[in-house]
Amino acid sequence: MELFSLTTNITITDIQWQAYPIGIFLLLLCLFIILGNLLIIYVIIRENTLHTSTYYYIASLAFADLLVGLIVMPFAFIFEMTNDEYWLFRRNLQFLCDYWHSMDIFASTASIFALCIIGLDRYIAITKPIEYLNSFLSKKWDYILSIIWITSAVIAFPAVAVFGTAQTVSRQLSISNETLSTSSPSFKECEFPNNPYYILFISIISFYLPLIVMIYFYIQVYAAARQQAVALRTGYKHHYRIKSAKSLIPQLHVRKNNEKEQSTTSTHSDLITLRIHHGKYHNPSIESINEKSMNKTKRKPVQTKISWKIFSKDQKAAKFIGIIMGAFVFCWLPYFVYFLLSGVFFIRLKDEHYHELLFKIFSWLGYANSALDVLVYVATSKELRMTFSKLFVPHRCRRTH
């Protein structure tokens, strides 16, 4: 993104494609983002074991990264390779300038909103595992994703359309020692809207406010995961009480005193207490208590099939999502800090060349986050690695390794 016009004269050589070695790297980066995120989305859709709300939220994040590589980065690549002087597509295609900036805001906003939801999803799953089974986050993930993308579109597209980004420029174009005016509508510069109020609005709504919410959830997730780890070592227990057995795992069965086994899908109004002992020498158990006999001391525990792998997976998921969030903050925080300082408070480098260079570095660092996410997915998610192996590695090769 460019905030300000930094040159007053352009020569015909300025609009020629420049064969910098960095261009090859940026092109490969763009291709990696497209192919990598397409692969992540395909694997999540293809593998039934990954059809969970958490992985659907991750797929949404991968789709936002895909938009960055497929739409946003190609325009930035063209700007970089043409020396960033003026809008390459000129008068007939000047709407592409607004479209480019809108898609940039749209994709980045959808990304951070998805990260917020992932943080909330893991927070509830770890701290309130029973409630999470029937929670809105778990059951109505499609509604939540619709809200995320619609909200991102409302933030991105109307605002850019109102302020506009393609502006007519009046410059001098030197061709063979002759000076020609370029003030006609054929010449446009494509700059991000430099209205301070708009920049402040975009920065707060699309980054800073969601970032605060996201950090809060991840701190809570980390604290809950750490508390669970301590509990596993010390062996204390938690009690979870619910009004109906319907919210438990369907395979769970409860045997009441002097009665035959009943499925948890029945409609009885007994209170069910899930007693989970933390520690390797304990097993989870269930107690069925009639409301009229809650004060009685005799209760027969019934062993369940709930596995400790649930807690292990939650802790791994917390670590996985935490790394994703850390990568996002590392890549995008420098851009939004400098974006706010230079666009609202007009605190910027005095040398225009270094200001422009720093802004480019921060912009491409943000784009690189879309590639870093792919690497983090594969490196930290055992489920994704196993699915990749099952889908793309021949069975004979898997057996030999």
PDB file of N, CA and C in Angstrom, residues 121-129 224 314:
ATOM      1  N   ASP A 121     -13.155 -20.170  20.514  1.00  0.00           N
ATOM      2  CA  ASP A 121     -13.511 -21.587  20.379  1.00  0.00           C
ATOM      3  C   ASP A 121     -12.646 -22.463  21.273  1.00  0.00           C
ATOM      4  N   ARG A 122     -11.347 -22.238  21.256  1.00  0.00           N
ATOM      5  CA  ARG A 122     -10.442 -23.057  22.078  1.00  0.00           C
ATOM      6  C   ARG A 122     -10.593 -22.729  23.565  1.00  0.00           C
ATOM      7  N   TYR A 123     -10.884 -21.473  23.871  1.00  0.00           N
ATOM      8  CA  TYR A 123     -11.062 -21.077  25.272  1.00  0.00           C
ATOM      9  C   TYR A 123     -12.240 -21.822  25.902  1.00  0.00           C
ATOM     10  N   ILE A 124     -13.370 -21.849  25.204  1.00  0.00           N
ATOM     11  CA  ILE A 124     -14.545 -22.541  25.737  1.00  0.00           C
ATOM     12  C   ILE A 124     -14.332 -24.047  25.742  1.00  0.00           C
ATOM     13  N   ALA A 125     -13.676 -24.588  24.709  1.00  0.00           N
ATOM     14  CA  ALA A 125     -13.455 -26.031  24.631  1.00  0.00           C
ATOM     15  C   ALA A 125     -12.597 -26.536  25.784  1.00  0.00           C
ATOM     16  N   ILE A 126     -11.646 -25.729  26.235  1.00  0.00           N
ATOM     17  CA  ILE A 126     -10.739 -26.161  27.297  1.00  0.00           C
ATOM     18  C   ILE A 126     -11.311 -25.878  28.682  1.00  0.00           C
ATOM     19  N   THR A 127     -11.905 -24.704  28.853  1.00  0.00           N
ATOM     20  CA  THR A 127     -12.384 -24.327  30.185  1.00  0.00           C
ATOM     21  C   THR A 127     -13.775 -24.868  30.498  1.00  0.00           C
ATOM     22  N   LYS A 128     -14.597 -25.081  29.463  1.00  0.00           N
ATOM     23  CA  LYS A 128     -15.960 -25.587  29.667  1.00  0.00           C
ATOM     24  C   LYS A 128     -16.253 -26.704  28.671  1.00  0.00           C
ATOM     25  N   PRO A 129     -15.597 -27.843  28.814  1.00  0.00           N
ATOM     26  CA  PRO A 129     -15.715 -28.905  27.801  1.00  0.00           C
ATOM     27  C   PRO A 129     -17.117 -29.462  27.641  1.00  0.00           C
ATOM     28  N   ALA A 224      -5.584 -21.793  31.127  1.00  0.00           N
ATOM     29  CA  ALA A 224      -6.386 -23.001  31.334  1.00  0.00           C
ATOM     30  C   ALA A 224      -5.594 -24.253  30.978  1.00  0.00           C
ATOM     31  N   ASP A 314      -6.841 -30.806  23.273  1.00  0.00           N
ATOM     32  CA  ASP A 314      -7.142 -29.404  23.560  1.00  0.00           C
ATOM     33  C   ASP A 314      -5.875 -28.605  23.833  1.00  0.00           C
TER      34      ASP A 314
END
